[in-house]
Coordinates of C-alpha atoms and ligand atoms in Angstrom, one line a residue:
X1483 CA 112.7 102.1 14.4
X1484 CA 110.3 101.6 18.1
X1485 CA 111.1 104.1 20.3
X1486 CA 110.7 102.8 24.1
X1487 CA 109.3 106.0 25.6
X1488 CA 107.1 109.0 24.3
X1489 CA 107.6 111.8 25.3
X1490 CA 105.2 112.8 26.6
X1491 CA 105.4 109.9 29.2
X1492 CA 108.6 111.0 30.5
X1493 CA 107.7 115.1 30.5
X1494 CA 105.3 114.2 33.1
X1495 CA 107.8 111.8 35.4
X1496 CA 108.8 115.1 35.6
X1497 CA 106.1 117.5 35.5
X1498 CA 105.4 115.3 38.9
X1499 CA 108.1 115.7 40.9
X1500 CA 109.5 111.7 40.1
X1501 CA 112.9 110.3 39.2
X1502 CA 113.3 109.8 36.2
X1503 CA 115.3 105.8 35.3
X1504 CA 118.5 106.3 32.8
X1505 CA 115.9 104.3 30.5
X1506 CA 114.3 107.4 29.8
X1507 CA 116.9 109.5 29.5
X1508 CA 119.1 107.2 27.4
X1509 CA 116.3 107.8 25.6
X1510 CA 114.8 111.1 25.5
X1511 CA 118.0 112.5 24.8
X1512 CA 118.8 110.3 22.4
X1513 CA 115.3 110.8 21.0
X1514 CA 115.9 114.2 20.8
X1515 CA 118.8 114.8 18.9
X1516 CA 117.7 112.2 16.7
X1517 CA 114.7 114.4 16.5
X1518 CA 111.5 112.7 17.3
X1519 CA 111.1 114.3 20.9
X1520 CA 110.6 118.2 19.2
X1521 CA 111.3 121.3 20.4
X1522 CA 107.9 122.2 22.4
X1523 CA 108.3 119.0 24.1
X1524 CA 111.9 118.5 25.4
X1525 CA 111.2 122.1 26.6
X1526 CA 108.6 120.9 28.9
X1527 CA 110.9 118.9 29.6
X1528 CA 113.5 121.1 30.5
X1529 CA 111.1 123.5 32.3
X1530 CA 109.7 120.4 34.4
X1531 CA 113.6 120.2 35.4
X1532 CA 114.1 123.4 35.7
X1533 CA 111.3 123.8 38.7
X1534 CA 111.5 119.9 40.2
X1535 CA 115.5 119.6 39.9
X1536 CA 117.4 115.5 39.2
X1537 CA 119.1 113.9 41.6
X1538 CA 123.3 113.5 41.0
X1539 CA 122.0 109.3 39.6
X1540 CA 120.2 111.4 37.1
X1541 CA 121.7 114.5 36.1
X1542 CA 124.9 112.0 35.9
X1543 CA 122.8 109.6 33.8
X1544 CA 121.5 113.0 31.6
X1545 CA 125.5 114.0 31.5
X1546 CA 126.9 110.8 30.4
X1547 CA 124.0 110.3 27.2
X1548 CA 125.3 114.2 26.3
X1549 CA 128.4 112.3 26.0
X1550 CA 127.7 109.9 24.5
X1551 CA 125.5 111.9 21.5
X1552 CA 128.2 112.3 19.5
X1553 CA 132.5 111.6 19.1
X1554 CA 134.6 111.9 23.0
X1555 CA 138.6 113.4 21.5
X1556 CA 141.9 111.1 22.6
X1557 CA 144.7 113.4 24.2
X1558 CA 146.4 110.1 25.4
X1559 CA 148.4 110.3 22.0
X1560 CA 150.1 113.1 23.3
X1561 CA 153.5 113.2 25.3
X1562 CA 152.3 115.5 27.4
X1563 CA 149.8 115.1 30.2
X1564 CA 146.8 117.9 29.6
X1565 CA 144.3 119.7 31.4
X1566 CA 142.1 122.4 31.0
X1567 CA 139.9 124.8 32.8
X1568 CA 136.3 126.2 32.1
X1569 CA 134.9 128.7 33.2
X1570 CA 131.4 129.6 33.9
X1571 CA 131.7 133.2 32.0
X1572 CA 132.0 136.9 33.9
X1573 CA 132.5 140.5 32.2
X1574 CA 136.9 140.8 31.2
X1575 CA 137.9 137.1 32.3
X1576 CA 140.0 137.0 29.2
X1577 CA 141.7 134.6 31.6
X1578 CA 141.9 131.8 29.3
X1579 CA 144.5 134.0 27.1
X1580 CA 147.0 134.1 28.9
X1581 CA 146.5 130.5 32.2
X1582 CA 146.7 128.2 28.0
X1583 CA 149.9 129.5 27.4
X1584 CA 151.6 130.1 31.6
X1585 CA 150.3 126.2 31.6
X1586 CA 151.9 125.1 28.6
X1587 CA 155.2 126.6 29.0
X1588 CA 154.9 124.7 32.7
X1589 CA 155.0 121.6 31.0
X1590 CA 151.0 120.7 31.1
X1591 CA 149.2 120.6 27.5
X1592 CA 146.2 122.8 27.1
X1593 CA 143.7 121.6 24.5
X1594 CA 140.9 124.9 24.8
X1595 CA 137.7 124.3 22.7
X1596 CA 136.0 127.8 23.2
X1597 CA 132.4 129.4 22.2
X1598 CA 132.4 132.4 21.3
X1599 CA 129.9 134.8 22.8
X1600 CA 125.5 135.3 23.1
X1601 CA 124.7 138.6 26.2
X1602 CA 126.7 140.6 28.2
X1603 CA 129.9 137.8 28.8
X1604 CA 132.1 137.8 26.3
X1605 CA 133.6 134.6 24.1
X1606 CA 137.4 133.7 23.8
X1607 CA 137.1 132.7 20.3
X1608 CA 135.6 136.9 19.7
X1609 CA 138.7 138.3 21.2
X1610 CA 141.2 136.2 19.9
X1611 CA 139.9 137.0 16.9
X1612 CA 141.3 140.7 16.7
X1613 CA 144.5 139.3 16.2
X1614 CA 145.0 139.7 12.3
X1615 CA 144.7 136.5 10.4
X1616 CA 144.0 134.2 13.5
X1617 CA 142.0 131.7 13.0
X1618 CA 139.4 129.8 15.2
X1619 CA 138.4 126.5 12.8
X1620 CA 141.0 124.0 12.6
X1621 CA 140.5 120.3 12.6
X1622 CA 141.2 117.0 14.5
X1623 CA 144.0 116.4 13.1
X1624 CA 145.5 120.4 13.6
X1625 CA 144.7 120.7 16.9
X1626 CA 146.2 117.7 18.0
X1627 CA 149.6 118.5 16.0
X1628 CA 149.3 121.8 17.7
X1629 CA 149.1 120.6 20.2
X1630 CA 152.1 118.4 20.4
X1631 CA 154.3 121.3 18.8
X1632 CA 153.2 124.3 21.3
X1633 CA 151.1 122.9 24.2
X1634 CA 148.6 124.8 23.9
X1635 CA 145.6 125.4 21.4
X1636 CA 142.1 127.8 21.8
X1637 CA 140.0 126.8 19.2
X1638 CA 136.4 126.8 18.1
X1639 CA 134.7 122.8 19.6
X1640 CA 133.6 121.2 16.6
X1641 CA 129.9 120.1 16.2
X1642 CA 130.3 116.3 16.6
X1643 CA 131.4 117.2 20.9
X1644 CA 128.1 117.1 23.2
X1645 CA 125.6 117.9 19.8
X1646 CA 122.4 116.7 22.2
X1647 CA 124.2 119.6 24.0
X1648 CA 124.3 122.1 21.3
X1649 CA 120.1 121.4 20.5
X1650 CA 119.6 121.7 24.1
X1651 CA 120.9 125.7 24.7
X1652 CA 120.2 127.3 21.7
X1653 CA 117.1 125.3 23.0
X1654 CA 117.4 126.2 27.0
X1655 CA 118.2 130.2 25.5
X1656 CA 114.7 131.0 24.3
X1657 CA 112.3 128.9 26.8
X1658 CA 113.8 131.2 30.0
X1659 CA 115.7 127.7 31.2
X1660 CA 118.9 127.8 31.2
X1661 CA 119.4 128.9 34.9
X1662 CA 119.2 125.0 36.2
X1663 CA 121.6 123.7 38.2
X1664 CA 121.2 120.1 36.9
X1665 CA 121.4 121.8 33.4
X1666 CA 124.6 123.3 33.1
X1667 CA 126.5 121.1 35.6
X1668 CA 125.5 118.2 32.6
X1669 CA 126.1 120.5 29.9
X1670 CA 128.9 122.4 30.7
X1671 CA 130.3 118.8 31.7
X1672 CA 129.1 116.7 29.2
X1673 CA 131.4 118.8 26.8
X1674 CA 134.6 119.3 29.0
X1675 CA 134.6 115.2 29.2
X1676 CA 133.9 114.5 25.9
X1677 CA 136.9 116.4 24.9
X1678 CA 139.2 114.6 26.9
X1679 CA 140.4 116.4 29.2
X1680 CA 143.6 114.3 32.1
X1681 CA 142.8 116.8 35.1
X1682 CA 139.9 119.9 34.8
X1683 CA 139.9 123.4 36.9
X1684 CA 136.8 125.5 37.1
X1685 CA 136.4 128.9 37.7
X1686 CA 132.8 129.0 38.8
X1687 CA 131.3 133.5 38.5
X1688 CA 129.4 134.3 41.2
X1689 CA 128.3 138.1 41.8
X1690 CA 126.4 140.5 39.8
X1691 CA 127.8 139.3 36.5
X1692 CA 127.6 136.1 36.7
X1693 CA 124.5 133.5 35.3
X1694 CA 124.8 132.5 39.7
X1695 CA 124.0 135.7 41.6
X1696 CA 124.1 134.2 45.1
X1697 CA 127.2 132.9 46.2
X1698 CA 125.7 130.0 47.7
X1699 CA 124.1 128.8 44.0
X1700 CA 127.7 129.4 42.9
X1701 CA 128.7 126.6 45.3
X1702 CA 126.3 123.8 44.5
X1703 CA 126.8 124.0 40.5
X1704 CA 130.7 124.0 41.7
X1705 CA 129.8 120.4 43.9
X1706 CA 127.4 119.2 41.4
X1707 CA 130.1 119.5 38.1
X1708 CA 132.8 118.6 41.0
X1709 CA 131.4 115.0 41.4
X1710 CA 130.2 114.9 37.8
X1711 CA 134.5 115.0 36.4
X1712 CA 134.9 112.4 39.2
X1713 CA 132.4 110.7 38.3
X1714 CA 133.7 110.6 34.8
X1715 CA 137.4 110.0 36.2
X1716 CA 138.5 113.2 34.5
X1717 CA 140.3 115.1 38.8
X1718 CA 138.4 118.7 38.6
X1719 CA 138.5 120.7 41.1
X1720 CA 137.0 124.4 41.2
X1721 CA 137.2 127.2 42.6
X1722 CA 134.0 129.5 42.9
X1723 CA 135.5 133.1 42.4
X1724 CA 133.6 136.4 42.5
X1725 CA 132.1 138.2 39.5
X1726 CA 130.7 141.9 41.6
X1727 CA 133.0 144.0 39.5
X1728 CA 134.6 142.9 36.3
X1729 CA 138.0 141.3 36.3
X1730 CA 140.8 143.2 35.1
X1731 CA 140.6 147.3 33.5
X1732 CA 139.0 145.9 30.1
X1733 CA 135.5 145.3 28.8
X1734 CA 136.1 144.2 24.8
X1735 CA 137.7 141.3 22.2
X1736 CA 140.5 143.7 21.9
X1737 CA 140.8 145.1 24.5
X1738 CA 141.3 142.6 26.0
X1739 CA 143.4 140.2 23.9
X1740 CA 145.7 143.8 24.7
X1741 CA 145.6 143.5 28.3
X1742 CA 146.3 139.6 28.3
X1743 CA 149.6 140.5 26.3
X1744 CA 150.6 143.1 29.0
X1745 CA 150.1 140.4 31.1
X1746 CA 152.2 137.8 29.8
X1747 CA 154.6 139.9 30.0
X1748 CA 155.0 140.5 33.5
X1749 CA 152.0 143.9 33.5
X1750 CA 148.1 143.5 33.9
X1751 CA 145.8 144.1 36.4
X1752 CA 146.2 142.9 39.7
X1753 CA 143.5 140.5 39.9
X1754 CA 143.4 139.0 36.6
X1755 CA 146.9 138.0 36.9
X1756 CA 145.9 136.6 41.0
X1757 CA 143.3 134.1 39.2
X1758 CA 145.4 133.5 35.8
X1759 CA 148.0 132.2 38.7
X1760 CA 145.9 130.7 41.1
X1761 CA 144.5 128.9 38.2
X1762 CA 147.5 127.6 36.7
X1763 CA 148.2 125.9 40.4
X1764 CA 145.4 123.8 40.1
X1765 CA 146.0 122.9 36.8
X1766 CA 149.3 121.7 37.6
X1767 CA 148.5 120.0 40.4
X1768 CA 145.3 118.7 39.4
X1769 CA 148.2 117.8 36.4
X1770 CA 150.6 116.1 38.9
X1771 CA 153.0 118.8 38.3
X1772 CA 153.1 120.5 40.7
X1773 CA 157.3 121.2 40.9
X1774 CA 156.9 123.8 38.5
X1775 CA 156.2 127.7 39.3
X1776 CA 153.9 130.0 37.5
X1777 CA 155.4 133.0 38.5
X1778 CA 158.7 132.2 37.4
X1779 CA 157.2 130.5 34.1
X1780 CA 155.3 134.4 33.6
X1781 CA 158.1 137.3 34.9
X1782 CA 160.8 135.5 32.6
X1783 CA 158.7 135.3 28.9
X1784 CA 158.8 132.1 29.3
X1785 CA 154.2 132.0 28.7
X1786 CA 155.2 135.1 26.3
X1787 CA 156.9 132.0 23.6
X1788 CA 154.6 130.0 23.8
X1789 CA 151.4 132.5 22.9
X1790 CA 153.8 134.0 20.5
X1791 CA 153.9 130.9 19.0
X1792 CA 150.1 130.1 19.6
X1793 CA 149.1 132.7 18.5
X1794 CA 151.6 132.1 15.5
X1795 CA 150.7 128.3 14.6
X1796 CA 147.0 129.1 14.0
X1797 CA 148.2 131.5 11.2
X1798 CA 148.1 135.0 13.3
X1799 CA 150.3 137.4 13.1
X1800 CA 151.5 137.9 17.6
X1801 CA 152.9 141.0 16.7
X1802 CA 150.5 143.1 14.5
X1803 CA 149.1 145.7 16.3
X1804 CA 145.9 145.8 17.4
X1805 CA 142.4 146.9 15.6
X1806 CA 141.1 150.6 17.7
X1807 CA 137.8 152.0 17.6
X1808 CA 136.6 154.9 15.6
X1809 CA 135.7 156.8 18.3
X1810 CA 135.5 156.6 22.1
X1811 CA 133.4 158.3 25.0
X1812 CA 135.4 159.2 28.1
X1813 CA 132.4 158.8 31.4
X1814 CA 134.0 160.9 34.7
X1815 CA 133.8 160.8 38.1
X1816 CA 131.3 162.6 39.8
X1817 CA 133.2 163.4 42.5
X1818 CA 135.9 163.1 44.3
X1819 CA 136.1 159.8 47.1
X1820 CA 136.7 156.1 46.3
X1821 CA 135.3 154.5 43.6
X1822 CA 133.3 152.0 46.3
X1823 CA 130.9 150.1 43.6
X1824 CA 131.8 148.3 40.0
X1825 CA 128.9 146.6 38.9
X1826 CA 129.9 143.8 35.9
X1827 CA 126.7 143.1 34.9
X1828 CA 126.8 147.2 34.2
X1829 CA 129.5 147.0 32.5
X1830 CA 128.8 144.7 30.5
X1831 CA 126.4 145.6 29.2
X1832 CA 127.5 148.7 28.4
X1833 CA 130.1 146.3 26.5
X1834 CA 128.0 144.3 25.0
X1835 CA 126.2 148.1 23.8
X1836 CA 129.0 149.0 21.9
X1837 CA 129.2 145.7 20.2
X1838 CA 131.6 143.8 21.5
X1839 CA 128.9 141.0 21.6
X1840 CA 125.9 139.7 20.3
X1841 CA 122.8 139.7 20.7
X1842 CA 121.8 137.0 18.5
X1843 CA 123.9 133.4 17.9
X1844 CA 125.6 134.3 14.8
X1845 CA 125.7 138.1 14.2
X1846 CA 129.1 139.9 14.0
X1847 CA 130.7 141.1 17.0
X1848 CA 132.9 144.8 16.7
X1849 CA 136.9 143.9 17.8
X1850 CA 138.0 146.9 19.2
X1851 CA 134.5 148.2 20.7
X1852 CA 134.3 147.9 24.9
X1853 CA 134.6 149.9 27.8
X1854 CA 138.8 150.9 29.7
X1855 CA 137.6 150.6 33.4
X1856 CA 140.7 153.6 34.6
X1857 CA 139.8 153.2 38.6
X1858 CA 138.7 150.0 40.2
X1859 CA 136.5 149.5 43.5
X1860 CA 138.4 151.0 46.3
X1861 CA 140.8 153.5 44.0
X1862 CA 140.3 156.9 44.6
X1863 CA 139.2 159.1 42.2
X1864 CA 138.8 162.6 41.8
X1865 CA 135.5 164.7 40.3
X1866 CA 136.0 165.4 36.3
X1867 CA 138.8 163.2 36.1
X1868 CA 138.7 159.6 33.7
X1869 CA 136.7 156.7 35.0
X1870 CA 135.7 154.6 32.1
X1871 CA 136.5 155.1 28.5
X1872 CA 134.0 154.1 25.7
X1873 CA 134.6 152.4 22.8
X1874 CA 133.0 151.5 19.4
X1875 CA 133.2 152.7 15.6
X1876 CA 129.5 153.0 16.0
X1877 CA 128.7 156.1 18.0
X1878 CA 125.6 155.7 18.0
X1879 CA 125.4 153.5 20.3
X1880 CA 127.4 155.7 23.3
X1881 CA 123.1 156.5 23.8
X1882 CA 122.0 152.8 24.9
X1883 CA 126.0 151.8 26.2
X1884 CA 126.1 155.0 29.0
X1885 CA 122.2 153.2 30.4
X1886 CA 123.6 150.5 30.9
X1887 CA 126.2 152.2 33.2
X1888 CA 123.4 154.3 35.0
X1889 CA 123.7 153.4 38.7
X1890 CA 126.7 151.0 38.1
X1891 CA 128.9 152.8 40.3
X1892 CA 129.6 154.7 43.2
X1893 CA 132.0 157.3 45.0
X1894 CA 132.0 157.5 48.2
X1895 CA 134.1 159.2 51.1
X1896 CA 135.9 155.5 51.9
X1897 CA 137.1 152.5 50.7
X1898 CA 134.8 149.4 50.5
X1899 CA 135.2 145.4 52.5
X1900 CA 138.1 144.6 50.4
X1901 CA 136.4 141.4 49.2
X1902 CA 138.2 138.3 48.1
X1903 CA 138.4 136.9 44.3
X1904 CA 139.0 134.1 45.4
X1905 CA 135.1 133.2 47.6
X1906 CA 135.4 129.0 48.1
X1907 CA 137.8 126.6 46.6
X1908 CA 135.5 122.9 46.1
X1909 CA 137.5 119.7 45.0
X1910 CA 136.3 115.9 45.2
X1911 CA 136.1 113.7 47.6
Ligands
LIG503 N1 127.6 126.9 29.8 C1 127.0 125.7 29.0 O1 128.0 125.8 28.2 N2 125.9 125.4 28.6 C2 125.3 126.4 30.0 O2 124.0 125.0 29.9 C3 125.4 126.9 30.7 C4 127.1 128.4 30.1

């Protein structure tokens, strides 16, 4: 096959901060997927994009080219409207677990194609795999069947969806080119648009535990993704939410499932409940179903009924006991006062080092490992009383987890200023 371009010419265009043509973008994404553009060439291009950016037209074309690299799903045959949510990832972010059954209980089907965690943010599939028997891999037919019958499915994204992104994301991970707004936005949106959801709600995290440490960058990422969704005909809304402290009181796989079940039972930490309901309302509105109150479906057990059906449909036993860690270690409050800071990144890295996350793709994670938080910023603490409990099956990990937590929290005389959980809302024009 004669190639329409060559990689060096495309790299040089972006190296010189010029605009890539539609034709160059279509070619380079396709040729990389085919193996004609080598990894080292794509890494040079990714770095040039990271340094010199892409304009809105280039980002939209890049996203379309990644979608075109694989299959597209179609939920138009379902008797339900569909809405999905994507979080850019945070510490203790278990919101998908109560959210998907809650939105289904309100009449909107949720096709959640999720991933596994890498680094300090946990993956939804890793969390659900702590439920005995639960299986992440479903065929497209199984997924469709479950969506029609139960209204919610959380499963592994098949390799057919945006394969260009799968290859490029793995490359970015090892070449220091993850932190580019055009590349993150096109990566996330290519998968979500290819998945075929009718509506999409994005939870873009901002703060120490997030990709985007600065609010201005989180806003820019949210605006870029909302514009891509609108252009592809997917009703898209983004909430920018705080990730300077962990969500809820647990970070870890089984620990987060237990907390999610508490939320579905009408309890759970107030920040997890607040964000679950806010995202549910956005999803219902985007799917034109805003006459239903998700708070009622959470309170009266309808969301819990869907959770049980959803877990059961994928081979899991929703009544089974969750695994518990062989060893625990308590971190006590150093003095009397108010917990004024509990850093999301410190807790995320500690949970990861305890075995809740993986350092390399494909490694096993410990179902029971993680961090339980007995206090959150603003809570009173007393010297010597438990602040955190660390859980692991392998106690030699405590030392490095404790090192991650060193300097990760402060106890003060006065309460910190309350930070809102939802920092901004960005909707399409
Ligand atoms: N998640 C993705 O799917 N892609 C990115 O580039 C970053 C986070």
